[in-house]
Tab-separated table of C-alpha atoms and ligand atoms in Angstrom:
chain	number	residue	atom	x	y	z
A	109	UNK	CA	-40.914	12.873	5.140
A	110	UNK	CA	-39.184	9.922	3.588
A	111	UNK	CA	-39.747	6.595	5.334
A	112	UNK	CA	-36.703	4.898	6.813
A	113	UNK	CA	-35.804	1.282	6.429
A	114	UNK	CA	-32.841	-0.906	7.234
A	115	UNK	CA	-30.712	-2.481	4.573
A	116	UNK	CA	-27.471	-4.421	4.820
A	117	UNK	CA	-24.423	-3.529	2.748
A	118	UNK	CA	-21.388	-5.632	2.043
A	119	UNK	CA	-18.287	-3.640	3.063
A	120	UNK	CA	-16.220	-5.557	0.568
A	121	UNK	CA	-18.168	-5.133	-2.657
A	122	UNK	CA	-21.059	-2.802	-1.759
A	123	UNK	CA	-23.752	-5.374	-2.505
A	124	UNK	CA	-27.098	-4.478	-0.928
A	125	UNK	CA	-29.391	-6.959	0.789
A	126	UNK	CA	-32.734	-6.539	2.586
A	127	UNK	CA	-31.610	-8.847	5.408
A	128	UNK	CA	-28.439	-9.855	7.207
A	129	UNK	CA	-26.419	-12.614	5.613
A	130	UNK	CA	-23.344	-14.372	6.957
A	131	UNK	CA	-21.812	-14.502	3.533
A	132	UNK	CA	-22.200	-11.937	0.782
A	133	UNK	CA	-23.837	-13.673	-2.201
A	134	UNK	CA	-22.116	-11.292	-4.643
A	135	UNK	CA	-18.463	-11.532	-3.640
A	136	UNK	CA	-18.506	-14.570	-1.359
A	137	UNK	CA	-16.817	-12.789	1.579
A	138	UNK	CA	-17.839	-13.823	5.093
A	139	UNK	CA	-18.959	-11.445	7.824
A	140	UNK	CA	-18.905	-8.292	5.754
A	141	UNK	CA	-22.565	-7.205	5.946
A	142	UNK	CA	-23.250	-4.057	7.972
A	143	UNK	CA	-26.645	-2.575	8.775
A	144	UNK	CA	-27.551	0.892	7.606
A	145	UNK	CA	-30.745	2.932	7.618
A	146	UNK	CA	-31.711	4.551	4.360
A	147	UNK	CA	-34.687	6.642	3.343
A	148	UNK	CA	-37.035	5.023	0.880
A	149	UNK	CA	-38.473	6.504	-2.251
A	150	UNK	CA	-35.669	8.971	-2.869
A	151	UNK	CA	-33.242	7.584	-5.407
A	152	UNK	CA	-30.008	9.439	-5.966
A	153	UNK	CA	-30.004	11.473	-9.124
A	154	UNK	CA	-26.891	11.222	-11.255
A	155	UNK	CA	-27.041	13.175	-14.490
A	156	UNK	CA	-25.906	10.941	-17.314
A	157	UNK	CA	-22.833	12.270	-19.094
A	158	UNK	CA	-23.959	13.657	-22.420
A	159	UNK	CA	-22.260	14.018	-25.761
A	160	UNK	CA	-20.737	10.543	-26.000
A	161	UNK	CA	-21.442	8.598	-29.177
A	162	UNK	CA	-20.045	5.180	-30.071
A	163	UNK	CA	-16.733	5.603	-31.875
A	164	UNK	CA	-14.827	3.170	-34.004
A	165	UNK	CA	-11.752	1.979	-32.152
A	166	UNK	CA	-9.406	2.766	-35.028
A	167	UNK	CA	-10.685	6.341	-35.253
A	168	UNK	CA	-9.800	7.121	-31.670
A	169	UNK	CA	-6.575	9.102	-31.351
A	170	UNK	CA	-3.811	7.230	-29.585
A	171	UNK	CA	-2.188	10.289	-28.029
A	172	UNK	CA	-1.123	9.662	-24.424
A	173	UNK	CA	-3.293	11.018	-21.631
A	174	UNK	CA	-2.185	14.404	-20.445
A	175	UNK	CA	-0.352	14.042	-17.161
A	176	UNK	CA	0.245	16.655	-14.498
A	177	UNK	CA	3.522	16.480	-12.621
A	178	UNK	CA	3.106	16.860	-8.855
A	179	UNK	CA	6.767	17.868	-8.422
A	180	UNK	CA	7.262	14.886	-6.175
A	181	UNK	CA	9.344	12.241	-7.918
A	182	UNK	CA	8.110	9.342	-5.839
A	183	UNK	CA	4.391	10.096	-6.214
A	184	UNK	CA	4.731	10.864	-9.904
A	185	UNK	CA	6.437	7.504	-10.354
A	186	UNK	CA	3.743	5.693	-8.338
A	187	UNK	CA	1.037	7.240	-10.504
A	188	UNK	CA	2.833	6.026	-13.618
A	189	UNK	CA	4.388	9.374	-14.617
A	190	UNK	CA	2.153	12.046	-13.068
A	191	UNK	CA	-1.514	12.601	-12.381
A	192	UNK	CA	-3.839	11.905	-15.319
A	193	UNK	CA	-6.365	14.656	-16.072
A	194	UNK	CA	-9.863	13.786	-14.937
A	195	UNK	CA	-8.745	10.882	-12.779
A	196	UNK	CA	-10.019	10.025	-9.304
A	197	UNK	CA	-7.257	8.866	-6.969
A	198	UNK	CA	-7.936	7.353	-3.558
A	199	UNK	CA	-5.283	7.705	-0.864
A	200	UNK	CA	-6.115	5.216	1.880
A	201	UNK	CA	-4.532	4.450	5.221
A	202	UNK	CA	-5.011	4.285	8.944
A	203	UNK	CA	-5.698	7.463	10.903
A	204	UNK	CA	-2.523	9.338	11.810
A	205	UNK	CA	-0.330	7.786	9.152
A	206	UNK	CA	0.139	10.976	7.129
A	207	UNK	CA	-2.610	11.205	4.491
A	208	UNK	CA	-3.526	14.814	5.271
A	209	UNK	CA	0.141	15.777	5.474
A	210	UNK	CA	0.914	14.285	2.081
A	211	UNK	CA	-2.149	15.730	0.413
A	212	UNK	CA	-1.331	19.210	1.704
A	213	UNK	CA	2.308	18.900	0.729
A	214	UNK	CA	1.347	18.267	-2.886
A	215	UNK	CA	-0.241	21.697	-3.558
A	216	UNK	CA	2.450	23.435	-1.519
A	217	UNK	CA	5.057	21.922	-3.787
A	218	UNK	CA	3.213	22.887	-6.979
A	219	UNK	CA	2.877	26.696	-7.014
A	220	UNK	CA	1.894	26.631	-10.693
A	221	UNK	CA	-1.101	24.381	-10.010
A	222	UNK	CA	-4.273	25.998	-8.688
A	223	UNK	CA	-5.550	23.637	-5.999
A	224	UNK	CA	-8.734	23.414	-3.991
A	225	UNK	CA	-8.191	21.621	-0.695
A	226	UNK	CA	-11.517	20.608	0.830
A	227	UNK	CA	-11.281	19.615	4.460
A	228	UNK	CA	-14.148	18.046	6.330
A	229	UNK	CA	-11.961	17.418	9.358
A	230	UNK	CA	-10.020	20.595	9.990
A	231	UNK	CA	-10.821	24.299	10.018
A	232	UNK	CA	-9.054	26.614	7.537
A	233	UNK	CA	-6.929	27.937	10.437
A	234	UNK	CA	-5.764	24.440	11.332
A	235	UNK	CA	-4.903	23.745	7.700
A	236	UNK	CA	-3.022	27.035	7.535
A	237	UNK	CA	-1.001	26.172	10.652
A	238	UNK	CA	-0.074	22.836	9.167
A	239	UNK	CA	0.810	24.419	5.835
A	240	UNK	CA	3.119	26.909	7.537
A	241	UNK	CA	4.850	24.084	9.313
A	242	UNK	CA	5.331	22.212	6.073
A	243	UNK	CA	6.640	25.280	4.270
A	244	UNK	CA	6.167	25.936	0.583
A	245	UNK	CA	4.195	28.270	-1.614
A	246	UNK	CA	0.760	29.145	-0.198
A	247	UNK	CA	-0.327	31.478	-3.003
A	248	UNK	CA	-2.151	29.079	-5.293
A	249	UNK	CA	-3.859	26.847	-2.739
A	250	UNK	CA	-7.492	27.443	-1.791
A	251	UNK	CA	-8.999	25.945	1.367
A	252	UNK	CA	-12.649	25.061	1.783
A	253	UNK	CA	-13.991	23.704	5.065
A	254	UNK	CA	-17.195	21.993	4.010
A	255	UNK	CA	-18.785	18.577	4.137
A	256	UNK	CA	-21.772	18.766	1.804
A	257	UNK	CA	-20.948	17.452	-1.641
A	258	UNK	CA	-23.384	19.619	-3.576
A	259	UNK	CA	-21.872	22.810	-2.094
A	260	UNK	CA	-18.328	21.578	-2.655
A	261	UNK	CA	-18.911	20.748	-6.302
A	262	UNK	CA	-20.589	24.090	-6.940
A	263	UNK	CA	-17.609	25.926	-5.427
A	264	UNK	CA	-15.193	23.763	-7.394
A	265	UNK	CA	-16.995	24.460	-10.666
A	266	UNK	CA	-16.808	28.185	-9.932
A	267	UNK	CA	-13.130	28.145	-8.933
A	268	UNK	CA	-11.964	25.814	-11.745
A	269	UNK	CA	-8.867	24.491	-9.972
A	270	UNK	CA	-6.250	22.324	-11.659
A	271	UNK	CA	-6.511	19.809	-8.816
A	272	UNK	CA	-9.046	19.119	-6.095
A	273	UNK	CA	-8.247	17.328	-2.835
A	274	UNK	CA	-11.043	15.973	-0.622
A	275	UNK	CA	-10.116	15.075	2.961
A	276	UNK	CA	-11.816	12.720	3.774
A	277	UNK	CA	-14.519	10.651	2.097
A	278	UNK	CA	-15.865	9.547	5.482
A	279	UNK	CA	-16.739	13.122	6.509
A	280	UNK	CA	-18.546	14.092	3.291
A	281	UNK	CA	-22.249	13.638	2.674
A	282	UNK	CA	-24.706	14.176	-0.115
A	283	UNK	CA	-28.245	15.519	0.152
A	284	UNK	CA	-29.429	12.737	-2.113
A	285	UNK	CA	-28.994	10.137	0.616
A	286	UNK	CA	-30.521	10.293	4.063
A	287	UNK	CA	-28.060	8.125	5.964
A	288	UNK	CA	-25.256	9.717	7.960
A	289	UNK	CA	-21.806	10.658	6.648
A	290	UNK	CA	-19.436	7.709	6.571
A	291	UNK	CA	-22.110	5.090	5.839
A	292	UNK	CA	-21.607	2.783	2.887
A	293	UNK	CA	-24.367	4.398	0.839
A	294	UNK	CA	-22.984	7.909	1.489
A	295	UNK	CA	-19.472	6.845	0.611
A	296	UNK	CA	-20.648	5.296	-2.645
A	297	UNK	CA	-22.659	8.401	-3.492
A	298	UNK	CA	-19.847	10.836	-2.625
A	299	UNK	CA	-17.348	8.836	-4.661
A	300	UNK	CA	-19.592	8.556	-7.687
A	301	UNK	CA	-20.361	12.288	-7.595
A	302	UNK	CA	-16.631	13.010	-7.477
A	303	UNK	CA	-15.989	10.567	-10.297
A	304	UNK	CA	-18.603	12.261	-12.434
A	305	UNK	CA	-17.141	15.658	-11.553
A	306	UNK	CA	-13.599	14.567	-12.467
A	307	UNK	CA	-14.630	12.949	-15.749
A	308	UNK	CA	-16.884	15.796	-16.851
A	309	UNK	CA	-14.511	18.659	-15.984
A	310	UNK	CA	-11.136	17.000	-16.495
A	311	UNK	CA	-10.081	18.154	-13.021
A	312	UNK	CA	-8.209	15.388	-11.199
A	313	UNK	CA	-9.433	14.615	-7.691
A	314	UNK	CA	-7.411	13.212	-4.811
A	315	UNK	CA	-9.733	11.547	-2.330
A	316	UNK	CA	-8.604	10.566	1.166
A	317	UNK	CA	-10.112	7.529	2.899
A	318	UNK	CA	-9.531	6.088	6.364
A	319	UNK	CA	-8.955	2.390	6.733
A	320	UNK	CA	-8.660	0.605	10.061
A	321	UNK	CA	-6.024	-2.018	10.842
A	322	UNK	CA	-8.159	-4.871	9.545
A	323	UNK	CA	-9.157	-2.850	6.462
A	324	UNK	CA	-12.708	-3.331	7.601
A	325	UNK	CA	-14.515	-0.083	8.279
A	326	UNK	CA	-17.257	0.509	5.757
A	327	UNK	CA	-16.078	2.175	2.660
A	328	UNK	CA	-12.638	1.870	1.195
A	329	UNK	CA	-13.153	-1.646	-0.219
A	330	UNK	CA	-16.298	-0.431	-1.957
A	331	UNK	CA	-14.433	2.666	-3.077
A	332	UNK	CA	-11.689	0.697	-4.760
A	333	UNK	CA	-14.106	-0.363	-7.474
A	334	UNK	CA	-15.178	3.197	-8.229
A	335	UNK	CA	-11.877	5.089	-8.341
A	336	UNK	CA	-9.158	4.976	-11.027
A	337	UNK	CA	-6.136	4.699	-8.752
A	338	UNK	CA	-5.695	3.451	-5.187
A	339	UNK	CA	-2.606	4.461	-3.248
A	340	UNK	CA	-2.339	2.911	0.163
A	341	UNK	CA	-0.245	4.000	3.115
A	342	UNK	CA	1.393	1.270	5.123
A	343	UNK	CA	3.881	1.167	7.921
A	344	UNK	CA	4.127	1.713	11.575
A	345	UNK	CA	2.792	5.120	12.603
A	346	UNK	CA	5.178	5.118	15.595
A	347	UNK	CA	8.263	4.766	13.424
A	348	UNK	CA	9.499	7.404	10.989
A	349	UNK	CA	8.966	5.494	7.749
A	350	UNK	CA	5.811	5.293	5.669
A	351	UNK	CA	5.287	3.162	2.615
A	352	UNK	CA	2.888	4.246	-0.090
A	353	UNK	CA	1.878	1.424	-2.378
A	354	UNK	CA	-0.100	1.551	-5.588
A	355	UNK	CA	-2.641	-1.267	-5.410
A	356	UNK	CA	-4.789	-0.270	-8.359
A	357	UNK	CA	-3.889	1.931	-11.297
A	358	UNK	CA	-5.895	2.286	-14.482
A	359	UNK	CA	-3.067	4.352	-16.001
A	360	UNK	CA	0.071	2.545	-14.910
A	361	UNK	CA	1.551	-0.458	-13.220
A	362	UNK	CA	0.675	-1.574	-9.708
A	363	UNK	CA	3.043	-3.234	-7.255
A	364	UNK	CA	5.045	-0.008	-7.235
A	365	UNK	CA	6.010	1.389	-3.903
A	366	UNK	CA	7.383	4.655	-2.579
A	367	UNK	CA	8.998	5.249	0.771
A	368	UNK	CA	8.692	8.429	2.817
A	369	UNK	CA	10.144	9.542	6.096
A	370	UNK	CA	7.951	11.575	8.465
A	371	UNK	CA	10.010	14.514	9.665
A	372	UNK	CA	9.160	17.680	11.573
A	373	UNK	CA	8.548	19.320	8.204
A	374	UNK	CA	6.310	16.701	6.690
A	375	UNK	CA	7.057	13.679	4.547
A	376	UNK	CA	10.464	13.430	2.909
A	377	UNK	CA	10.980	11.233	-0.142
A	378	UNK	CA	13.332	8.315	0.433
A	379	UNK	CA	14.649	7.644	-3.026
A	380	UNK	CA	16.848	4.762	-1.967
A	381	UNK	CA	14.632	2.508	0.171
A	382	UNK	CA	17.482	0.155	1.031
A	383	UNK	CA	18.805	3.037	3.159
A	384	UNK	CA	16.008	2.601	5.734
A	385	UNK	CA	15.560	-1.128	5.512
A	386	UNK	CA	19.138	-2.114	6.087
A	387	UNK	CA	20.486	-3.080	9.512
A	388	UNK	CA	20.966	-0.362	12.087
A	389	UNK	CA	23.788	-2.296	13.813
A	390	UNK	CA	27.373	-2.507	12.660
A	391	UNK	CA	28.276	-5.980	13.816
A	392	UNK	CA	26.598	-9.131	12.497
A	393	UNK	CA	23.845	-10.466	14.756
A	394	UNK	CA	22.276	-13.884	14.741
A	395	UNK	CA	18.696	-14.102	13.501
A	396	UNK	CA	18.966	-11.565	10.729
A	397	UNK	CA	19.310	-12.037	6.984
A	398	UNK	CA	19.102	-9.606	4.088
A	399	UNK	CA	16.627	-10.253	1.277
A	400	UNK	CA	16.978	-8.836	-2.220
A	401	UNK	CA	13.432	-8.036	-3.243
A	402	UNK	CA	11.686	-6.199	-6.017
A	403	UNK	CA	8.772	-3.804	-6.003
A	404	UNK	CA	7.356	-3.370	-9.464
A	405	UNK	CA	10.505	-2.485	-11.339
A	406	UNK	CA	12.810	-1.372	-8.568
A	407	UNK	CA	15.035	-3.773	-6.656
A	408	UNK	CA	15.868	-3.074	-3.033
A	409	UNK	CA	17.307	-4.846	-0.036
A	410	UNK	CA	15.906	-5.142	3.440
A	411	UNK	CA	16.488	-6.987	6.679
A	412	UNK	CA	14.492	-10.026	7.798
A	413	UNK	CA	14.618	-10.642	11.563
A	414	UNK	CA	13.794	-13.934	13.248
A	415	UNK	CA	13.816	-15.137	16.818
A	416	UNK	CA	13.650	-18.844	17.591
A	417	UNK	CA	13.329	-19.786	21.243
A	418	UNK	CA	12.158	-22.742	23.297
A	419	UNK	CA	8.401	-22.613	23.753
A	420	UNK	CA	7.450	-21.623	27.269
A	421	UNK	CA	4.007	-23.196	27.001
A	422	UNK	CA	2.799	-26.389	25.415
A	423	UNK	CA	1.824	-24.975	22.050
A	424	UNK	CA	4.624	-23.088	20.342
A	425	UNK	CA	3.835	-19.594	19.079
A	426	UNK	CA	4.362	-18.534	15.502
A	427	UNK	CA	4.060	-14.881	14.806
A	428	UNK	CA	4.978	-12.866	11.734
A	429	UNK	CA	4.901	-9.109	11.198
A	430	UNK	CA	4.810	-8.063	7.574
A	431	UNK	CA	4.891	-11.647	6.327
A	432	UNK	CA	2.143	-14.207	5.770
A	433	UNK	CA	2.110	-16.430	8.851
A	434	UNK	CA	0.809	-19.373	6.798
A	435	UNK	CA	3.817	-19.081	4.538
A	436	UNK	CA	6.073	-18.977	7.622
A	437	UNK	CA	4.414	-22.178	8.871
A	438	UNK	CA	4.969	-23.763	5.485
A	439	UNK	CA	8.659	-22.809	5.512
A	440	UNK	CA	9.053	-24.167	9.053
A	441	UNK	CA	7.396	-27.421	7.998
A	442	UNK	CA	9.827	-27.676	5.082
A	443	UNK	CA	12.777	-27.101	7.459
A	444	UNK	CA	11.448	-29.822	9.737
A	445	UNK	CA	10.524	-32.415	7.144
A	446	UNK	CA	13.153	-31.872	4.457
A	447	UNK	CA	16.149	-30.782	6.497
A	448	UNK	CA	15.446	-32.432	9.850
A	449	UNK	CA	15.421	-29.350	12.100
A	450	UNK	CA	13.332	-29.866	15.197
A	451	UNK	CA	11.373	-26.655	15.335
A	452	UNK	CA	8.055	-28.025	16.513
A	453	UNK	CA	8.804	-27.234	20.157
A	454	UNK	CA	10.092	-23.743	19.379
A	455	UNK	CA	8.474	-20.345	19.349
A	456	UNK	CA	9.259	-18.545	16.102
A	457	UNK	CA	8.854	-14.797	15.678
A	458	UNK	CA	9.465	-13.102	12.362
A	459	UNK	CA	9.664	-9.421	11.524
A	460	UNK	CA	10.247	-7.505	8.301
A	461	UNK	CA	12.283	-4.343	8.895
A	462	UNK	CA	10.684	-0.926	8.512
A	463	UNK	CA	7.060	-2.060	8.815
A	464	UNK	CA	7.207	-3.450	5.300
A	465	UNK	CA	4.612	-5.983	4.166
A	466	UNK	CA	6.210	-8.583	1.929
A	467	UNK	CA	4.528	-10.857	-0.586
A	468	UNK	CA	7.529	-11.502	-2.841
A	469	UNK	CA	8.261	-15.265	-2.697
A	470	UNK	CA	11.929	-14.472	-3.382
A	471	UNK	CA	12.211	-13.525	0.304
A	472	UNK	CA	11.699	-17.163	1.394
A	473	UNK	CA	15.416	-17.865	1.310
A	474	UNK	CA	16.188	-14.912	3.604
A	475	UNK	CA	13.371	-15.957	5.967
A	476	UNK	CA	14.682	-19.519	6.174
A	477	UNK	CA	18.245	-18.260	6.673
A	478	UNK	CA	17.204	-15.826	9.423
A	479	UNK	CA	15.298	-18.616	11.223
A	480	UNK	CA	18.262	-21.000	10.979
A	481	UNK	CA	20.682	-18.278	12.042
A	482	UNK	CA	18.655	-17.689	15.202
A	483	UNK	CA	18.210	-21.422	15.778
A	484	UNK	CA	21.990	-22.056	15.623
A	485	UNK	CA	22.756	-18.677	17.212
A	486	UNK	CA	25.204	-18.194	14.373
A	487	UNK	CA	25.415	-14.780	12.733
A	488	UNK	CA	25.297	-14.507	8.959
A	489	UNK	CA	28.115	-12.179	7.840
A	490	UNK	CA	27.154	-8.611	7.049
A	491	UNK	CA	27.876	-8.575	3.348
A	492	UNK	CA	25.687	-11.581	2.448
A	493	UNK	CA	22.173	-11.477	0.968
A	494	UNK	CA	19.557	-13.861	-0.440
A	495	UNK	CA	17.049	-14.171	-3.295
A	496	UNK	CA	15.198	-17.451	-3.780
A	497	UNK	CA	11.848	-19.125	-3.366
A	498	UNK	CA	11.552	-22.275	-1.271
A	499	UNK	CA	9.403	-25.097	-2.648
A	500	UNK	CA	7.535	-27.755	-0.692
A	501	UNK	CA	10.195	-30.372	-1.245
A	502	UNK	CA	12.876	-28.053	0.098
A	503	UNK	CA	14.219	-27.093	-3.289
A	504	UNK	CA	15.353	-23.508	-3.923
A	505	UNK	CA	13.513	-22.164	-6.936
A	506	UNK	CA	14.624	-19.384	-9.228
A	507	UNK	CA	12.964	-15.977	-8.944
A	508	UNK	CA	12.028	-13.385	-11.527
A	509	UNK	CA	14.571	-10.746	-12.541
A	510	UNK	CA	17.308	-12.351	-10.467
A	511	UNK	CA	19.959	-10.454	-12.447
A	512	UNK	CA	18.564	-7.081	-11.348
A	513	UNK	CA	18.526	-8.164	-7.716
A	514	UNK	CA	22.148	-9.269	-7.998
A	515	UNK	CA	23.176	-5.975	-9.620
A	516	UNK	CA	21.449	-3.953	-6.898
A	517	UNK	CA	23.084	-6.054	-4.165
A	518	UNK	CA	26.502	-5.474	-5.756
A	519	UNK	CA	25.805	-1.750	-6.042
A	520	UNK	CA	25.053	-1.579	-2.312
A	521	UNK	CA	28.339	-3.252	-1.444
A	522	UNK	CA	27.247	-6.847	-0.846
A	523	UNK	CA	29.936	-9.355	-1.750
A	524	UNK	CA	27.922	-12.582	-1.706
A	525	UNK	CA	24.388	-13.499	-2.789
A	526	UNK	CA	22.702	-16.891	-2.453
A	527	UNK	CA	20.340	-17.799	-5.289
A	528	UNK	CA	18.822	-20.940	-6.804
A	529	UNK	CA	21.004	-23.409	-8.731
A	530	UNK	CA	18.374	-23.311	-11.416
A	531	UNK	CA	18.653	-19.562	-11.998
A	532	UNK	CA	20.804	-18.261	-14.805
A	533	UNK	CA	22.495	-15.064	-13.808
A	534	UNK	CA	25.532	-13.665	-15.586
A	535	UNK	CA	28.720	-13.071	-13.605
A	536	UNK	CA	28.559	-9.716	-11.896
A	537	UNK	CA	31.592	-7.751	-10.866
A	538	UNK	CA	32.181	-7.347	-7.139
A	539	UNK	CA	29.767	-10.012	-5.979
A	540	UNK	CA	30.119	-13.755	-5.604
A	541	UNK	CA	27.027	-15.667	-6.699
A	542	UNK	CA	26.504	-18.803	-4.610
A	543	UNK	CA	24.049	-21.253	-6.115
A	544	UNK	CA	22.176	-23.617	-3.821
A	545	UNK	CA	19.806	-26.376	-4.926
A	546	UNK	CA	17.999	-27.129	-1.672
A	547	UNK	CA	17.867	-26.408	2.058
A	548	UNK	CA	20.579	-28.924	3.057
A	549	UNK	CA	22.902	-27.341	0.483
A	550	UNK	CA	22.119	-23.895	1.883
A	551	UNK	CA	22.860	-25.021	5.454
A	552	UNK	CA	26.137	-26.605	4.344
A	553	UNK	CA	27.282	-23.508	2.476
A	554	UNK	CA	26.100	-20.969	5.009
A	555	UNK	CA	26.935	-22.498	8.361
A	556	UNK	CA	29.552	-25.144	7.627
A	557	UNK	CA	31.116	-23.779	4.465
B	735	LIG	P1	-1.837	13.251	9.312
B	735	LIG	O1	-1.418	13.675	7.981
B	735	LIG	O2	-2.712	14.171	10.078
B	735	LIG	O3	-2.514	11.808	9.295
B	735	LIG	P2	-3.886	11.334	8.642
B	735	LIG	O4	-4.435	12.435	7.816
B	735	LIG	O5	-3.494	10.116	7.849
B	735	LIG	O6	-4.776	10.961	9.771
B	735	LIG	O7	-0.470	12.961	10.086
B	735	LIG	C1	-0.503	12.772	11.413
B	735	LIG	C2	0.832	12.552	12.053
B	735	LIG	O8	1.939	13.094	11.399
B	735	LIG	C3	0.737	13.228	13.375
B	735	LIG	O9	0.956	12.234	14.356
B	735	LIG	C4	1.791	14.267	13.378
B	735	LIG	C5	2.731	13.841	12.305
B	735	LIG	N1	3.374	14.957	11.598
B	735	LIG	C6	4.746	15.087	11.647
B	735	LIG	O10	5.454	14.302	12.286
B	735	LIG	N2	5.356	16.120	10.962
B	735	LIG	C7	4.632	17.026	10.255
B	735	LIG	O11	5.231	17.952	9.639
B	735	LIG	C8	3.211	16.900	10.211
B	735	LIG	C9	2.367	17.872	9.456
B	735	LIG	C10	2.628	15.846	10.894
B	736	LIG	MG1	-6.201	13.530	8.211
């Protein structure tokens, strides 16, 4: 009987420590150590891949990796042009957001691809019921309800599928480790076994992982370092739209994003994201402004909503959904200090439409405009949009690929776009480009112009 002992793991980087620490010495994160019991004297055995000799770089063929199309334009694009053979892809997200739905829809849409769907959460009958609801071709999809890694890999080696899906990493366990399924050491072991399996057989593996709202539960952060690609689901699970973002990709670009709509028959691709992110109302309302943003290579437009009201209590509230609240505070400070707006006794609420999480600084101008529009209770006309970063001295700074944002805005029927005076954008047909140098100039043009 192996002896048990307690060790502490960092949920962010997987670092192991014999005692609790407030701050992980390896990655410097605070409050990430979790306790776990492990058996001593039983190290996990990983066979070393054989047959690899050092090769000279110039002798290595430069042929592209072979990619498998998943017959889903949005996912293929996110992966950088299809699934690379032998790659391990993590699909993360909160429970209920649609990971199982998406991962079952993939094999159903690819009848020419033999797929093994391993479920540790649902029985084959449950998977079948879901598959029938989703519709598609059931003939080439094999279901295995199992949670022990060694059994799963043996079955997979015997079946030789073209794709393996494992739902979810938290329910799987390996015999090599004594701690329970879902613990950091199990998750690391399961992921490294799958990685070895994918690399040695060339069979790509799609691995599902649950993440809680704060991204904290043991696992996925550690997993990110092991896998080749991380696709993360975002969005509000009450609303119909889901955003899948590529946050790590060894075979393509990150910062790409795909939008899906959850329907009664599974997830539908939304090829034109502006469609969902644009206003639902026909008349112009105060407190809203449209931002022209960019994800990876694709420009799209979405609505920023702000509400400015007199603070009911002494300390005004600042809350932002989908936007960094520190950046909102910075923008409000700029409005106060550089343009003289008294916002320090006001509550300010900010929301990005569609459950989107925005990090593009080009959205600053739309945020500022939405806040001012609510403050003045003055609606910004419908056909107007914004693309500019706001600096600390209140200046409007140019943004990358401004010309593509302008072209997309014109294509969607916008007739006016506000950008920085310092940006150089060629004249575009159908849209008036208004250049503003700073916040006072913006206010003058927008509300008094
Ligand atoms: P699911 O894929 O089970 O989420 P996860 O695996 O990430 O936990 O999706 C769960 C939600 O999706 C559930 O609330 C029901 C809904 N759903 C639909 O709206 N339409 C469908 O066709 C399916 C299969 C699920
Ligand atoms: Mg699930």
